Short mmCIF file of C-alpha atoms and ligand atoms in Angstrom, two decimals:
data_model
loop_
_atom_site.label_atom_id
_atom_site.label_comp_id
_atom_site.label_asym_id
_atom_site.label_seq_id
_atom_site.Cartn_x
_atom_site.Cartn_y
_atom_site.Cartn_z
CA UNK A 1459 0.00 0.00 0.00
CA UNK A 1460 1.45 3.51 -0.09
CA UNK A 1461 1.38 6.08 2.85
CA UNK A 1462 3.14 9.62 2.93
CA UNK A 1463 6.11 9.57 4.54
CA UNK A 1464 8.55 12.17 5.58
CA UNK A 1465 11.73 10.77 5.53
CA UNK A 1466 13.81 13.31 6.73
CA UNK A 1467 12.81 17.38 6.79
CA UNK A 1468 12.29 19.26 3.90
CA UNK A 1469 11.29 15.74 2.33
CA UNK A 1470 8.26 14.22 1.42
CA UNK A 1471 6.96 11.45 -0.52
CA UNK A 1472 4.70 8.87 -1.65
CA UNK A 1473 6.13 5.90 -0.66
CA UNK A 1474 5.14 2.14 -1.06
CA UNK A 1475 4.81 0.50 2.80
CA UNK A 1476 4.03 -2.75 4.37
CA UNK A 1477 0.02 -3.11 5.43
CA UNK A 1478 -0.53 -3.20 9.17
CA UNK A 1479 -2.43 -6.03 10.34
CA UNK A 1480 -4.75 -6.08 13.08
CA UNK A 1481 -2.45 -7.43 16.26
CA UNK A 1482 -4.67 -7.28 19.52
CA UNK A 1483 -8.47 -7.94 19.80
CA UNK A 1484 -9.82 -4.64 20.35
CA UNK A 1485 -8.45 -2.71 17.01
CA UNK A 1486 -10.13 -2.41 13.81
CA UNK A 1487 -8.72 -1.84 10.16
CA UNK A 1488 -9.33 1.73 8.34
CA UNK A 1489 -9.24 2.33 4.77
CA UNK A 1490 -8.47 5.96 4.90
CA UNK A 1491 -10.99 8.58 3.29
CA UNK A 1492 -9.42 11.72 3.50
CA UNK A 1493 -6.70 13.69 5.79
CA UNK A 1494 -6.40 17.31 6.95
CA UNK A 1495 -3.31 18.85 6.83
CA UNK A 1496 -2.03 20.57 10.41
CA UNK A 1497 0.87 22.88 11.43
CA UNK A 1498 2.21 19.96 13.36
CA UNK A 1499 2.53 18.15 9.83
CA UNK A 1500 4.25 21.18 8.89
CA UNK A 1501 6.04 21.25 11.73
CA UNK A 1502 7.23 17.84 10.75
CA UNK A 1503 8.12 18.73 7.44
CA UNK A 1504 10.57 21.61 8.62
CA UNK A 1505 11.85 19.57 11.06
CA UNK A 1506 10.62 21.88 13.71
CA UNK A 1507 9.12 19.42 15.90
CA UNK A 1508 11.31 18.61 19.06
CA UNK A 1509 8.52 15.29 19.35
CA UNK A 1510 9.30 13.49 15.62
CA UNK A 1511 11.92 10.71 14.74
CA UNK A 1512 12.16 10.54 11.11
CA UNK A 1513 10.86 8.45 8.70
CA UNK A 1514 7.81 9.38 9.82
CA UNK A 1515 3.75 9.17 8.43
CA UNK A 1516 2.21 12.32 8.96
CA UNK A 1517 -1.62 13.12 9.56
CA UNK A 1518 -3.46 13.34 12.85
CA UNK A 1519 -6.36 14.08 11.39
CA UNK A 1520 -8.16 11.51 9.71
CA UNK A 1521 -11.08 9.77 8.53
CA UNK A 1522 -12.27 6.42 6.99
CA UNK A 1523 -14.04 3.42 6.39
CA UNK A 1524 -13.68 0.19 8.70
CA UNK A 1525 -12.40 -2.75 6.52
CA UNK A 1526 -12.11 -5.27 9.46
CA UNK A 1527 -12.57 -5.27 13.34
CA UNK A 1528 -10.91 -7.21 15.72
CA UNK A 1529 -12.88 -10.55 18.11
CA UNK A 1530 -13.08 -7.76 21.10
CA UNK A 1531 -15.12 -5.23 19.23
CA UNK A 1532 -17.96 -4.32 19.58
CA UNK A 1533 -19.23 -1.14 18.99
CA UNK A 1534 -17.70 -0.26 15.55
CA UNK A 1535 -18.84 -3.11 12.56
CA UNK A 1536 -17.37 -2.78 8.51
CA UNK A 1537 -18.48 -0.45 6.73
CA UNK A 1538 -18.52 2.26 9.81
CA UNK A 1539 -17.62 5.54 8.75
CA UNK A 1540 -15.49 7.00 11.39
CA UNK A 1541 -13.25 10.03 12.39
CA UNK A 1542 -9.97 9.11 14.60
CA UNK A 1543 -9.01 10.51 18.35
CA UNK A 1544 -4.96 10.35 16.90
CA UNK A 1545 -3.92 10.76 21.02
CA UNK A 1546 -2.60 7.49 22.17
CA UNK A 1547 -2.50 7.53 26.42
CA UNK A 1548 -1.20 5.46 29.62
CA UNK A 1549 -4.58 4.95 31.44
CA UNK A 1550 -2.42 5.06 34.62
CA UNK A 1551 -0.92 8.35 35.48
CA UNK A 1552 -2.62 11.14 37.77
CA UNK A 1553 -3.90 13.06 33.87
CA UNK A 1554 -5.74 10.19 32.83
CA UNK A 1555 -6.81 8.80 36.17
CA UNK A 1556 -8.55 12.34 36.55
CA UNK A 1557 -10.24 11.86 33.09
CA UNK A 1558 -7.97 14.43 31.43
CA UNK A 1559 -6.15 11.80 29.18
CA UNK A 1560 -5.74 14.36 26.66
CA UNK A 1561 -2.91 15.72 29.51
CA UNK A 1562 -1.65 12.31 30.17
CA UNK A 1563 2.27 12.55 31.26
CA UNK A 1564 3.51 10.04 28.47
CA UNK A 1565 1.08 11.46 25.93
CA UNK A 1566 1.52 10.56 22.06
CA UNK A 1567 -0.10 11.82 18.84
CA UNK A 1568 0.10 9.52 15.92
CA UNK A 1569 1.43 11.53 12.91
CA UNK A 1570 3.55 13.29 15.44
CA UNK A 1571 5.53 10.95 17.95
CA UNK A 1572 4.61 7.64 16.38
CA UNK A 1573 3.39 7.44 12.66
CA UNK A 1574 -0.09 8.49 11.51
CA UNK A 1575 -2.83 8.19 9.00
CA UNK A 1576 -1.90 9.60 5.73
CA UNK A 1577 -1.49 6.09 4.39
CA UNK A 1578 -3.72 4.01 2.36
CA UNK A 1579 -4.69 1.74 5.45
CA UNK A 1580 -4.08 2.22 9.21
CA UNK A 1581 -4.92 -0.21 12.28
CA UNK A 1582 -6.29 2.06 15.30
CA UNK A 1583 -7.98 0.73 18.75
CA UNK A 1584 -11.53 0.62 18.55
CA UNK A 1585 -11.89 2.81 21.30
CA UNK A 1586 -9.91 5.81 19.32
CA UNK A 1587 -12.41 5.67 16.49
CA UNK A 1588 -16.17 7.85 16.63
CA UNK A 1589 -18.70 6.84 14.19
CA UNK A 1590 -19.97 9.27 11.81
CA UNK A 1591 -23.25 8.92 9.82
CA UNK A 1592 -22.61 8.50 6.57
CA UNK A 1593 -23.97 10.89 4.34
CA UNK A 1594 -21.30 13.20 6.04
CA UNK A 1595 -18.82 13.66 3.05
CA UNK A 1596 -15.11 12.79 3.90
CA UNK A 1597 -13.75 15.96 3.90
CA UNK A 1598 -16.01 16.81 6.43
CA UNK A 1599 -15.15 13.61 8.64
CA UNK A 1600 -11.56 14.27 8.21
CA UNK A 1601 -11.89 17.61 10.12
CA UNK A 1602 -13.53 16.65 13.24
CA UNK A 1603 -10.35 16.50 14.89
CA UNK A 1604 -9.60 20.15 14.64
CA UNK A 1605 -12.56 21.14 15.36
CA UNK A 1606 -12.23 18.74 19.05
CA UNK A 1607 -9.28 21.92 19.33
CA UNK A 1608 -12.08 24.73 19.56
CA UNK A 1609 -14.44 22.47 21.13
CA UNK A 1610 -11.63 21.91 23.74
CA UNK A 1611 -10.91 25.85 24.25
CA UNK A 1612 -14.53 26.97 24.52
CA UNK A 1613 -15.25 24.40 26.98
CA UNK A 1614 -12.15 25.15 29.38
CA UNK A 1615 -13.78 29.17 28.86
CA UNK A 1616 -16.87 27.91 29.68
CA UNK A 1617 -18.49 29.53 26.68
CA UNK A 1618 -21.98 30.60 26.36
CA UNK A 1619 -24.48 32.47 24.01
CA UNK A 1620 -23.42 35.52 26.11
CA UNK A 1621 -20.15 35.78 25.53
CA UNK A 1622 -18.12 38.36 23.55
CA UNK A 1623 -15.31 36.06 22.19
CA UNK A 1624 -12.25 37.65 21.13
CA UNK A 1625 -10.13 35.06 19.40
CA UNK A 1626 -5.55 35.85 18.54
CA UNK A 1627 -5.19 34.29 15.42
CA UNK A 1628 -7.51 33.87 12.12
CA UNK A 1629 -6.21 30.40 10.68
CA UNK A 1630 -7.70 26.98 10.65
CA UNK A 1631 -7.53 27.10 14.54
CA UNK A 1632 -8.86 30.78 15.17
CA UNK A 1633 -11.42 29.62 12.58
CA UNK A 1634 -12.73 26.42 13.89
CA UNK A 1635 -12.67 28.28 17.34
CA UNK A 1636 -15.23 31.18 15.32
CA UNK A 1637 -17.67 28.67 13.78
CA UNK A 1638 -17.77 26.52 17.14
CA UNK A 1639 -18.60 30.00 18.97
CA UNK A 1640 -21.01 31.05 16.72
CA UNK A 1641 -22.87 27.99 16.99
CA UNK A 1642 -23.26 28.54 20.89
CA UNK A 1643 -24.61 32.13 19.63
CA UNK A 1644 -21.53 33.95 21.52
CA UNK A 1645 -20.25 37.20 19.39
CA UNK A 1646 -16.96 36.67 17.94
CA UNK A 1647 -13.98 39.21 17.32
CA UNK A 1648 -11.37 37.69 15.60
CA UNK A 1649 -7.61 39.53 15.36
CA UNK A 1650 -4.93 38.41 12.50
CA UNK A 1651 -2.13 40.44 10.46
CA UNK A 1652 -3.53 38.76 7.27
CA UNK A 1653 -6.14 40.49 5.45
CA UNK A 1654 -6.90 37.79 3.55
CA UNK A 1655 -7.46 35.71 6.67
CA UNK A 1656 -9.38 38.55 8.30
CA UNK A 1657 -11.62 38.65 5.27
CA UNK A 1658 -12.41 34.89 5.19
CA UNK A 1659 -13.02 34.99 9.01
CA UNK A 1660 -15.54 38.06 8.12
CA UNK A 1661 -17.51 35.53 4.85
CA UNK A 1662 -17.53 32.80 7.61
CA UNK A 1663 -19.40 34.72 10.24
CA UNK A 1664 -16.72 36.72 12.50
CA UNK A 1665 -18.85 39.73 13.96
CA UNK A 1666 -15.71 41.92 13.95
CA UNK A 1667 -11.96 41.70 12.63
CA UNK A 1668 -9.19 43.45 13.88
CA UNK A 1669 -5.94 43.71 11.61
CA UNK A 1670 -3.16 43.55 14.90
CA UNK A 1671 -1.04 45.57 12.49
CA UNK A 1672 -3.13 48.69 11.88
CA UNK A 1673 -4.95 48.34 15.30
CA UNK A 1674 -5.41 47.13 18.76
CA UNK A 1675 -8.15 45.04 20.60
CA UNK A 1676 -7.84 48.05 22.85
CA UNK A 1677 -8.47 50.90 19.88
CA UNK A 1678 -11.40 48.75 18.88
CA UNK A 1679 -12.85 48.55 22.32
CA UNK A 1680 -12.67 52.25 21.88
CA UNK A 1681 -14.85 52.69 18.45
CA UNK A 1682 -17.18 50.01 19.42
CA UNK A 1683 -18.98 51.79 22.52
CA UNK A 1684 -21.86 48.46 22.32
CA UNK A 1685 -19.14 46.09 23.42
CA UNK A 1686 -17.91 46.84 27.19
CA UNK A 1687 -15.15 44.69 26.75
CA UNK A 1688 -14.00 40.82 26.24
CA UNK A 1689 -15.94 37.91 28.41
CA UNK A 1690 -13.42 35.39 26.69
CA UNK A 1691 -10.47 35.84 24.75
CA UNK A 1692 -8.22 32.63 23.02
CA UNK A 1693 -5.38 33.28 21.70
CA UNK A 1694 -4.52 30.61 19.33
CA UNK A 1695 -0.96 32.33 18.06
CA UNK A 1696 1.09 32.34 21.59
CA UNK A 1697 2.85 35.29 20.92
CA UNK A 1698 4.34 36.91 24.54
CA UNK A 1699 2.25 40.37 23.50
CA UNK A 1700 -0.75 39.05 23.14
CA UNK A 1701 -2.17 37.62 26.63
CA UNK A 1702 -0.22 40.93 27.25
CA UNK A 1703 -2.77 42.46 25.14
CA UNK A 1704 -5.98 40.70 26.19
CA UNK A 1705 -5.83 41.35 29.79
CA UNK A 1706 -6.68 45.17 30.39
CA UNK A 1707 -9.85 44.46 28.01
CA UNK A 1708 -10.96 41.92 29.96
CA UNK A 1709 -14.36 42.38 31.24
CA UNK A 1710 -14.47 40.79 35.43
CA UNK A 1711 -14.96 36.95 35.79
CA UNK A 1712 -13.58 36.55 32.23
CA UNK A 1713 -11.44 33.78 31.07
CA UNK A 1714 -8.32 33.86 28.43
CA UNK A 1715 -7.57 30.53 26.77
CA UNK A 1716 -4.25 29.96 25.74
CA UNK A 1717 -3.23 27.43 23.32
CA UNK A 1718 0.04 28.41 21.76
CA UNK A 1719 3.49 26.16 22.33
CA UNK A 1720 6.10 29.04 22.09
CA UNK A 1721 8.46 29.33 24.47
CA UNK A 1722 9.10 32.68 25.09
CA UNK A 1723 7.88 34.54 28.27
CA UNK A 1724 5.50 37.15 28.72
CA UNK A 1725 4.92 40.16 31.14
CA UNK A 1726 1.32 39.77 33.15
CA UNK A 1727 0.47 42.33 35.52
CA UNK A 1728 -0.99 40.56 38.52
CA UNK A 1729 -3.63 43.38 39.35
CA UNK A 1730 -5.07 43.11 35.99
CA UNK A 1731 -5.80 39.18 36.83
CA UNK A 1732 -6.72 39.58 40.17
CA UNK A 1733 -8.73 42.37 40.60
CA UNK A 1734 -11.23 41.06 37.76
CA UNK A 1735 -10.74 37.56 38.94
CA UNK A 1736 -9.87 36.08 35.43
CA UNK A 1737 -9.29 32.37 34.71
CA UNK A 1738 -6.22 31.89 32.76
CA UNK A 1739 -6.38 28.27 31.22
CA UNK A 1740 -4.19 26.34 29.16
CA UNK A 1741 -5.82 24.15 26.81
CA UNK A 1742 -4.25 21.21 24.88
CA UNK A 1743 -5.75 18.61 21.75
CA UNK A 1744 -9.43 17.36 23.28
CA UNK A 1745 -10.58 15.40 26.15
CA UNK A 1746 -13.94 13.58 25.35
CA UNK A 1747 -14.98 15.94 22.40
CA UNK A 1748 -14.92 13.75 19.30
CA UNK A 1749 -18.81 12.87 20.35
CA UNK A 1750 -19.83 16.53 21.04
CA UNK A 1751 -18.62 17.66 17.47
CA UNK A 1752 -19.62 14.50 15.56
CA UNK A 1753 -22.88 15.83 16.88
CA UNK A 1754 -22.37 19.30 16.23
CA UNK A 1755 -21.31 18.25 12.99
CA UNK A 1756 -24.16 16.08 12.09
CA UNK A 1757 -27.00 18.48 13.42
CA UNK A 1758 -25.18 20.95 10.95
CA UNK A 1759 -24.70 23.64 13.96
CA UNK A 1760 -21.25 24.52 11.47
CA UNK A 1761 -20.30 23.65 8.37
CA UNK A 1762 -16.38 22.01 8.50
CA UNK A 1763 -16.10 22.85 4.52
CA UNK A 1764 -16.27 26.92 5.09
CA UNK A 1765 -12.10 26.30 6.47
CA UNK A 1766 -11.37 24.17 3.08
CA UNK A 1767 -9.32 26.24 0.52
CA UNK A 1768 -7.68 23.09 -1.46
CA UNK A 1769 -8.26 19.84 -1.55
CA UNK A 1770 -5.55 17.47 -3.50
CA UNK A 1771 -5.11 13.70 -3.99
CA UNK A 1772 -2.87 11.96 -1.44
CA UNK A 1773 -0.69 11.42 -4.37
CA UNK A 1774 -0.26 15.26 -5.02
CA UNK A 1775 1.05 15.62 -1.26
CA UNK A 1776 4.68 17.54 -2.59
CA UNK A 1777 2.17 19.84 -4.40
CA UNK A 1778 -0.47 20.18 -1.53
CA UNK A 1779 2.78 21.28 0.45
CA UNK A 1780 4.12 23.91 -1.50
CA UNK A 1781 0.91 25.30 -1.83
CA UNK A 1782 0.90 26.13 1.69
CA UNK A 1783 4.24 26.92 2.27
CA UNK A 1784 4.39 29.22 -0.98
CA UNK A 1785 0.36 31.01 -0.06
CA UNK A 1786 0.53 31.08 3.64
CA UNK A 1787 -2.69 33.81 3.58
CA UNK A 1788 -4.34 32.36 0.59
CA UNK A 1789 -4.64 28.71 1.63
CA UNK A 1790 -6.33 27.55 5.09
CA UNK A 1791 -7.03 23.90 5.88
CA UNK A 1792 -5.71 21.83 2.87
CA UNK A 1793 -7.32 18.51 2.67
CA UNK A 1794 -5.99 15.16 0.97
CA UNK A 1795 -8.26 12.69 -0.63
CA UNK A 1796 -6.74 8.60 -0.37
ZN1 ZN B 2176 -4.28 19.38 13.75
ZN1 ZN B 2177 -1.53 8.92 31.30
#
């Protein structure tokens, strides 16, 4: 079968691979569907990821068709349509014994620290797959994963239909943050340097963009007298100047969501945190939310294709690739069809 592989950075390929077989009771075999491509793939590609040994098989986010299932399972039959939890955990450490697995202290990602699903076939534990009716098309199964990310960050900021949402960042995370806050009926200001991005978050349903470069989320607080200030703010860049940003616009008992992975430090100013009482929370991949969007998805509260800009065949991955790296603004969530 063949399965993308990078084998080392600034390398990728089609490559021909040995078929996985099902080894323990409780796994089933996926013909893959379709795959969305991340910044962690990216990050994989450029060699930028302190987590990857090379060769590796990107994709964490991935969806397919069950070809076989293992004497254990139950739940899942051939034929299922389902969407894949890539996060492979210990069960035993304090994370996961709390039911926060997605935290666990030896956590993996397949497509990251072991290989992934951009591959013809893949053998996953039943458990890691979620059904999806299907009528949903692939490209739409392919993306529940990223949108477990937003579902992730609005539930650790306890979002609600009241809440002005101000969201750092207008790519395929700030934008599957905006449709999954829209569809709780929260307002959503959404801050990029783009235009391009700014102007797809505005067709998509953003109430308000900010360009970061021209302006401030403290200027617009200014020309929009409506809006008091910011109930919950995500920043989905991680920039230092950001949450350094966010907090005097914070309106009391708000929450700020961070999900960035830079290392750099930031100044916070205590008061500003204390004497509104803010939560700041960090949030990381998703912890039981592959059912809540799979629902979302299928009650059509959002529609996953509004983030597609290109789709390509698996086959076209070097081309799928350049696309992004050579139209950073023009291109959002590229999808691959197996
Ligand atoms: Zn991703
Ligand atoms: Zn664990």
């Amino acid at each position: 079968m063949k399965a993308i592989r990078i084998p080392e950075p600034y390398k990728i390929e089609v490559a021909e691979v040995e078929m996985e077989k099902i080894q323990k009771d409780d796994e089933v075999l996926i013909k893959v569907k379709a795959g969305g491509i991340c910044g962690s793939d990216m990050h994989g590609y450029h060699g930028t990821s302190p987590f990857i040994k090379y060769p590796v098989i990107p994709g964490h986010e991935f969806a397919g068709e069950v070809v076989e299932v293992g004497p254990a399972v139950k739940d899942i039959a051939v034929g299922d349509h389902v969407s894949v939890d890539p996060i492979v955990t210990c069960g035993e450490c304090y994370a996961c014994k709390s039911g926060r697995y997605n935290v666990c202290s030896t956590l993996e990602v397949r497509g990251v620290h072991r290989d992934g699903g951009f591959r013809e076939y893949v053998v996953i534990p039943a458990s890691s797959c979620h059904k999806i009716n299907k009528d949903i098309p692939w490209e739409v199964a392919c993306l529940v994963e990223p949108f477990t990310i937003a579902s992730q960050s609005l539930s650790r900021g306890s979002v609600s239909k009241d809440d002005i949402v101000y969201v750092a960042g207008a790519g395929p995370i700030g934008l599957t943050i905006l449709l999954t806050a829209k569809s709780y009926g929260a307002t959503v200001i959404i801050a990029d340097i783009a235009d391009e991005k700014l102007f797809r978050a505005k067709n998509i349903g953003a109430d308000y963009v900010i360009n970061s470069k021209t302006s401030s989320l403290e200027a617009f607080l200014e020309e929009h007298e409506n809006i008091e200030g910011i109930t919950l703010a995500i920043d989905a860049v991680g920039h230092p100047s950001i949450i350094e940003g966010i907090l005097p616009n914070m309106m009391p008992t708000g929450r700020v969501v961070l999900l960035g992975f830079l290392k750099e430090a930031s100044s916070l100013i205590q008061m500003e945190v204390t004497k509104r009482e803010l939560d700041i929370k960090g949030s990381r991949l998703s912890c039981n939310k592959f059912p809540v969007v799979v629902d979302f998805i299928e009650k059509e509260m959002f529609d996953p294709r509004k983030i597609i800009s290109h789709k390509f065949s698996f086959l076209e991955v070097e081309e799928a690739i350049r696309t992004l790296e050579e139209k950073p603004n023009e291109t959002c969530k590229v999808v691959l069809e197996f």
